[in-house]
Amino acid sequence: MKTREKFKTLLSELGGLGNIRVNTYRLTFYAPKRIRNRAREMGAPQQLISFYEDSDGFELDWEMLDAPDPDVLGKVGILSLADLLRNWENVVYFDDTEPDDPIRSFHPFDFFVDEACVGIYFEENFDNSLYLYDFKSEPFRLDLDIKGYIELLIASRGFLYWQDTIETFKLKTENPATNKFKTYMPQLFKDFSFDEFSSTYQHLRLSTR
């Protein structure tokens, strides 16, 4: 199933649940060829360009009705390719950032909240992994390529900060976002299993690091 169809199926599932309200949904067609060519010229990884051959961004915002916690919601903000390729100075890096700092080649992919994003490096010495970046510490390697990331995004239904569960899996630690994910996902989606989600990640991860 193509990525666009997976996103459509996700919307259909969310729309059929009585305990969820979808506030925002935006899905566009593939990125224009001229933008994809510009991405190649800028050194964008091929996996990124391939993604934008099928879709040019995806935005989703849903919330649990009568939620006991205001943060029980979903947020996805996959940028259009044109937005992804923009100059990210003063957002990702700043004028005083060292000229050879790899962060200058980092481009947000899923800008799901103002305070954090998931992105990718446009440098040859970086592999295909996406990174979670909260703009306060070093980007955290998710050990997922775009295909794996989208698969887990669909499995998580875009639950807010689902990406923090990867830290739990990799570092064997707990965090508030993961605990919230584990608590509310089975309540919202009866077929959801955290153990299966963990197993899927282990299957999709790029390495054992």
mmCIF file of C-alpha atoms in Angstrom:
data_model
loop_
_atom_site.group_PDB
_atom_site.id
_atom_site.type_symbol
_atom_site.label_atom_id
_atom_site.label_comp_id
_atom_site.label_asym_id
_atom_site.label_seq_id
_atom_site.Cartn_x
_atom_site.Cartn_y
_atom_site.Cartn_z
ATOM 1 C CA MET A 1 0.000 0.000 0.000
ATOM 2 C CA LYS A 2 1.349 3.437 -0.923
ATOM 3 C CA THR A 3 2.045 5.991 1.762
ATOM 4 C CA ARG A 4 -0.844 8.217 0.691
ATOM 5 C CA GLU A 5 -3.256 5.302 1.018
ATOM 6 C CA LYS A 6 -1.908 4.509 4.488
ATOM 7 C CA PHE A 7 -2.597 8.078 5.574
ATOM 8 C CA LYS A 8 -6.118 7.909 4.144
ATOM 9 C CA THR A 9 -6.767 4.635 5.977
ATOM 10 C CA LEU A 10 -5.579 6.231 9.214
ATOM 11 C CA LEU A 11 -8.010 9.125 8.775
ATOM 12 C CA SER A 12 -10.840 6.691 8.087
ATOM 13 C CA GLU A 13 -10.058 4.798 11.302
ATOM 14 C CA LEU A 14 -9.887 7.962 13.406
ATOM 15 C CA GLY A 15 -13.098 9.300 11.897
ATOM 16 C CA GLY A 16 -14.927 6.131 12.843
ATOM 17 C CA LEU A 17 -14.132 6.351 16.545
ATOM 18 C CA GLY A 18 -16.594 8.036 18.881
ATOM 19 C CA ASN A 19 -13.965 9.030 21.438
ATOM 20 C CA ILE A 20 -11.762 11.018 19.024
ATOM 21 C CA ARG A 21 -12.244 14.273 17.150
ATOM 22 C CA VAL A 22 -10.087 15.054 14.121
ATOM 23 C CA ASN A 23 -9.363 18.793 14.046
ATOM 24 C CA THR A 24 -6.941 18.993 11.129
ATOM 25 C CA TYR A 25 -6.194 16.730 8.202
ATOM 26 C CA ARG A 26 -4.149 17.726 5.163
ATOM 27 C CA LEU A 27 -2.754 15.390 2.545
ATOM 28 C CA THR A 28 -1.338 16.625 -0.750
ATOM 29 C CA PHE A 29 -0.153 14.993 -3.944
ATOM 30 C CA TYR A 30 3.476 14.367 -4.838
ATOM 31 C CA ALA A 31 6.048 17.151 -4.751
ATOM 32 C CA PRO A 32 6.638 18.908 -8.092
ATOM 33 C CA LYS A 33 9.496 17.477 -10.134
ATOM 34 C CA ARG A 34 11.419 20.781 -10.063
ATOM 35 C CA ILE A 35 11.383 20.708 -6.243
ATOM 36 C CA ARG A 36 12.569 17.111 -6.204
ATOM 37 C CA ASN A 37 15.385 18.038 -8.590
ATOM 38 C CA ARG A 38 16.376 20.893 -6.278
ATOM 39 C CA ALA A 39 16.431 18.422 -3.385
ATOM 40 C CA ARG A 40 18.881 16.236 -5.320
ATOM 41 C CA GLU A 41 21.086 19.229 -6.032
ATOM 42 C CA MET A 42 21.122 20.050 -2.316
ATOM 43 C CA GLY A 43 22.259 16.531 -1.430
ATOM 44 C CA ALA A 44 18.989 15.215 -0.009
ATOM 45 C CA PRO A 45 19.049 11.458 0.681
ATOM 46 C CA GLN A 46 17.338 9.372 -1.983
ATOM 47 C CA GLN A 47 14.885 7.886 0.539
ATOM 48 C CA LEU A 48 13.590 11.397 1.209
ATOM 49 C CA ILE A 49 13.103 12.143 -2.473
ATOM 50 C CA SER A 50 11.334 8.811 -2.942
ATOM 51 C CA PHE A 51 8.878 9.659 -0.174
ATOM 52 C CA TYR A 52 7.954 12.925 -1.874
ATOM 53 C CA GLU A 53 7.278 11.162 -5.166
ATOM 54 C CA ASP A 54 4.063 9.888 -3.575
ATOM 55 C CA SER A 55 3.096 12.607 -1.117
ATOM 56 C CA ASP A 56 4.036 16.238 -0.513
ATOM 57 C CA GLY A 57 3.389 16.450 3.197
ATOM 58 C CA PHE A 58 0.845 15.272 5.730
ATOM 59 C CA GLU A 59 -0.757 17.150 8.605
ATOM 60 C CA LEU A 60 -2.929 15.561 11.277
ATOM 61 C CA ASP A 61 -4.292 16.889 14.564
ATOM 62 C CA TRP A 62 -6.715 14.839 16.668
ATOM 63 C CA GLU A 63 -7.789 14.819 20.303
ATOM 64 C CA MET A 64 -9.445 12.432 22.729
ATOM 65 C CA LEU A 65 -12.903 13.651 23.742
ATOM 66 C CA ASP A 66 -13.412 14.117 27.479
ATOM 67 C CA ALA A 67 -9.780 13.231 28.059
ATOM 68 C CA PRO A 68 -8.557 13.177 31.659
ATOM 69 C CA ASP A 69 -5.296 14.681 30.388
ATOM 70 C CA PRO A 70 -5.184 17.590 27.876
ATOM 71 C CA ASP A 71 -2.172 16.065 26.135
ATOM 72 C CA VAL A 72 -3.964 12.915 25.026
ATOM 73 C CA LEU A 73 -3.946 13.850 21.367
ATOM 74 C CA GLY A 74 -2.210 13.253 18.069
ATOM 75 C CA LYS A 75 0.081 15.550 16.106
ATOM 76 C CA VAL A 76 1.717 14.944 12.737
ATOM 77 C CA GLY A 77 3.328 17.735 10.745
ATOM 78 C CA ILE A 78 5.215 16.252 7.801
ATOM 79 C CA LEU A 79 6.370 19.235 5.792
ATOM 80 C CA SER A 80 6.036 19.784 2.082
ATOM 81 C CA LEU A 81 9.332 19.227 0.295
ATOM 82 C CA ALA A 82 9.613 22.933 -0.508
ATOM 83 C CA ASP A 83 9.281 23.787 3.193
ATOM 84 C CA LEU A 84 11.729 21.082 4.185
ATOM 85 C CA LEU A 85 14.359 22.499 1.815
ATOM 86 C CA ARG A 86 14.158 26.045 3.166
ATOM 87 C CA ASN A 87 16.970 27.724 5.084
ATOM 88 C CA TRP A 88 16.554 26.662 8.739
ATOM 89 C CA GLU A 89 18.872 29.261 10.245
ATOM 90 C CA ASN A 90 17.498 30.729 13.496
ATOM 91 C CA VAL A 91 15.359 27.629 13.985
ATOM 92 C CA VAL A 92 17.649 24.597 13.744
ATOM 93 C CA TYR A 93 20.943 26.455 13.956
ATOM 94 C CA PHE A 94 22.131 30.037 14.406
ATOM 95 C CA ASP A 95 24.637 32.486 13.022
ATOM 96 C CA ASP A 96 27.190 31.579 15.707
ATOM 97 C CA THR A 97 26.898 27.832 15.044
ATOM 98 C CA GLU A 98 30.274 26.498 13.946
ATOM 99 C CA PRO A 99 30.552 26.412 10.122
ATOM 100 C CA ASP A 100 31.432 22.702 10.127
ATOM 101 C CA ASP A 101 28.736 21.672 12.630
ATOM 102 C CA PRO A 102 26.588 18.926 11.012
ATOM 103 C CA ILE A 103 23.447 20.535 12.462
ATOM 104 C CA ARG A 104 23.656 23.054 9.621
ATOM 105 C CA SER A 105 22.703 20.236 7.257
ATOM 106 C CA PHE A 106 19.774 19.061 9.403
ATOM 107 C CA HIS A 107 16.312 19.507 7.867
ATOM 108 C CA PRO A 108 13.041 18.957 9.770
ATOM 109 C CA PHE A 109 10.772 16.344 8.203
ATOM 110 C CA ASP A 110 7.971 15.915 10.748
ATOM 111 C CA PHE A 111 7.574 19.253 12.553
ATOM 112 C CA PHE A 112 4.814 17.921 14.786
ATOM 113 C CA VAL A 113 5.008 20.610 17.513
ATOM 114 C CA ASP A 114 6.769 23.965 17.796
ATOM 115 C CA GLU A 115 9.120 22.583 20.440
ATOM 116 C CA ALA A 116 10.354 19.484 18.611
ATOM 117 C CA CYS A 117 10.702 17.863 15.236
ATOM 118 C CA VAL A 118 11.999 14.760 13.523
ATOM 119 C CA GLY A 119 14.467 15.390 10.752
ATOM 120 C CA ILE A 120 17.314 14.119 8.624
ATOM 121 C CA TYR A 121 20.869 15.164 7.825
ATOM 122 C CA PHE A 122 21.914 16.067 4.291
ATOM 123 C CA GLU A 123 25.496 14.897 4.871
ATOM 124 C CA GLU A 124 27.074 11.852 3.261
ATOM 125 C CA ASN A 125 28.726 10.659 6.479
ATOM 126 C CA PHE A 126 25.286 10.269 8.122
ATOM 127 C CA ASP A 127 23.246 7.142 7.478
ATOM 128 C CA ASN A 128 19.561 6.968 6.605
ATOM 129 C CA SER A 129 18.294 7.357 10.162
ATOM 130 C CA LEU A 130 15.907 10.092 11.190
ATOM 131 C CA TYR A 131 16.591 12.048 14.384
ATOM 132 C CA LEU A 132 14.350 13.500 17.086
ATOM 133 C CA TYR A 133 15.407 17.071 17.895
ATOM 134 C CA ASP A 134 14.003 19.184 20.743
ATOM 135 C CA PHE A 135 16.250 22.206 19.962
ATOM 136 C CA LYS A 136 17.798 22.020 23.439
ATOM 137 C CA SER A 137 20.042 18.959 23.263
ATOM 138 C CA GLU A 138 21.750 16.940 20.558
ATOM 139 C CA PRO A 139 19.437 15.265 18.030
ATOM 140 C CA PHE A 140 18.542 11.737 19.149
ATOM 141 C CA ARG A 141 19.060 8.976 16.597
ATOM 142 C CA LEU A 142 15.791 7.089 16.138
ATOM 143 C CA ASP A 143 17.441 4.253 14.218
ATOM 144 C CA LEU A 144 14.595 4.390 11.690
ATOM 145 C CA ASP A 145 14.640 5.274 8.016
ATOM 146 C CA ILE A 146 11.677 7.108 6.520
ATOM 147 C CA LYS A 147 9.859 3.896 5.602
ATOM 148 C CA GLY A 148 10.213 2.557 9.152
ATOM 149 C CA TYR A 149 9.282 5.906 10.649
ATOM 150 C CA ILE A 150 6.058 6.084 8.651
ATOM 151 C CA GLU A 151 5.156 2.527 9.659
ATOM 152 C CA LEU A 152 5.494 3.360 13.354
ATOM 153 C CA LEU A 153 3.767 6.710 12.902
ATOM 154 C CA ILE A 154 0.757 4.865 11.493
ATOM 155 C CA ALA A 155 0.902 2.258 14.281
ATOM 156 C CA SER A 156 1.012 5.032 16.901
ATOM 157 C CA ARG A 157 -1.721 6.991 15.076
ATOM 158 C CA GLY A 158 0.543 10.016 15.515
ATOM 159 C CA PHE A 159 0.047 10.068 19.289
ATOM 160 C CA LEU A 160 1.805 13.132 20.715
ATOM 161 C CA TYR A 161 5.479 12.407 21.380
ATOM 162 C CA TRP A 162 5.206 8.754 20.389
ATOM 163 C CA GLN A 163 8.805 9.184 19.245
ATOM 164 C CA ASP A 164 9.896 9.263 22.896
ATOM 165 C CA THR A 165 9.085 5.568 23.124
ATOM 166 C CA ILE A 166 12.130 4.963 20.912
ATOM 167 C CA GLU A 167 14.293 6.391 23.677
ATOM 168 C CA THR A 168 12.691 3.900 26.039
ATOM 169 C CA PHE A 169 13.456 1.021 23.688
ATOM 170 C CA LYS A 170 17.044 2.066 22.972
ATOM 171 C CA LEU A 171 18.169 3.308 26.378
ATOM 172 C CA LYS A 172 16.033 1.037 28.584
ATOM 173 C CA THR A 173 14.648 4.048 30.428
ATOM 174 C CA GLU A 174 11.172 5.372 31.159
ATOM 175 C CA ASN A 175 9.873 8.868 30.469
ATOM 176 C CA PRO A 176 6.512 10.634 31.005
ATOM 177 C CA ALA A 177 5.605 10.622 27.315
ATOM 178 C CA THR A 178 6.111 6.859 27.030
ATOM 179 C CA ASN A 179 4.072 6.214 30.162
ATOM 180 C CA LYS A 180 1.227 8.296 28.770
ATOM 181 C CA PHE A 181 1.473 6.462 25.451
ATOM 182 C CA LYS A 182 1.325 3.079 27.186
ATOM 183 C CA THR A 183 -1.655 4.154 29.303
ATOM 184 C CA TYR A 184 -3.933 5.755 26.732
ATOM 185 C CA MET A 185 -3.217 4.033 23.423
ATOM 186 C CA PRO A 186 -4.984 0.783 24.466
ATOM 187 C CA GLN A 187 -7.942 2.852 25.709
ATOM 188 C CA LEU A 188 -8.253 4.683 22.415
ATOM 189 C CA PHE A 189 -7.458 1.799 20.069
ATOM 190 C CA LYS A 190 -8.620 -1.601 21.246
ATOM 191 C CA ASP A 191 -6.280 -3.495 18.915
ATOM 192 C CA PHE A 192 -3.174 -1.666 20.122
ATOM 193 C CA SER A 193 -0.475 -3.607 21.978
ATOM 194 C CA PHE A 194 2.594 -1.856 23.366
ATOM 195 C CA ASP A 195 4.544 -5.113 23.230
ATOM 196 C CA GLU A 196 3.717 -5.492 19.538
ATOM 197 C CA PHE A 197 4.705 -1.866 18.957
ATOM 198 C CA SER A 198 8.049 -2.566 20.616
ATOM 199 C CA SER A 199 8.555 -5.705 18.537
ATOM 200 C CA THR A 200 7.777 -3.796 15.353
ATOM 201 C CA TYR A 201 10.403 -1.228 16.245
ATOM 202 C CA GLN A 202 13.012 -3.906 16.880
ATOM 203 C CA HIS A 203 12.221 -5.357 13.459
ATOM 204 C CA LEU A 204 12.439 -1.977 11.703
ATOM 205 C CA ARG A 205 15.457 -0.465 13.451
ATOM 206 C CA LEU A 206 18.548 0.015 11.339
ATOM 207 C CA SER A 207 21.075 -1.327 13.835
ATOM 208 C CA THR A 208 21.489 -2.690 17.334
ATOM 209 C CA ARG A 209 23.151 0.501 18.601
#
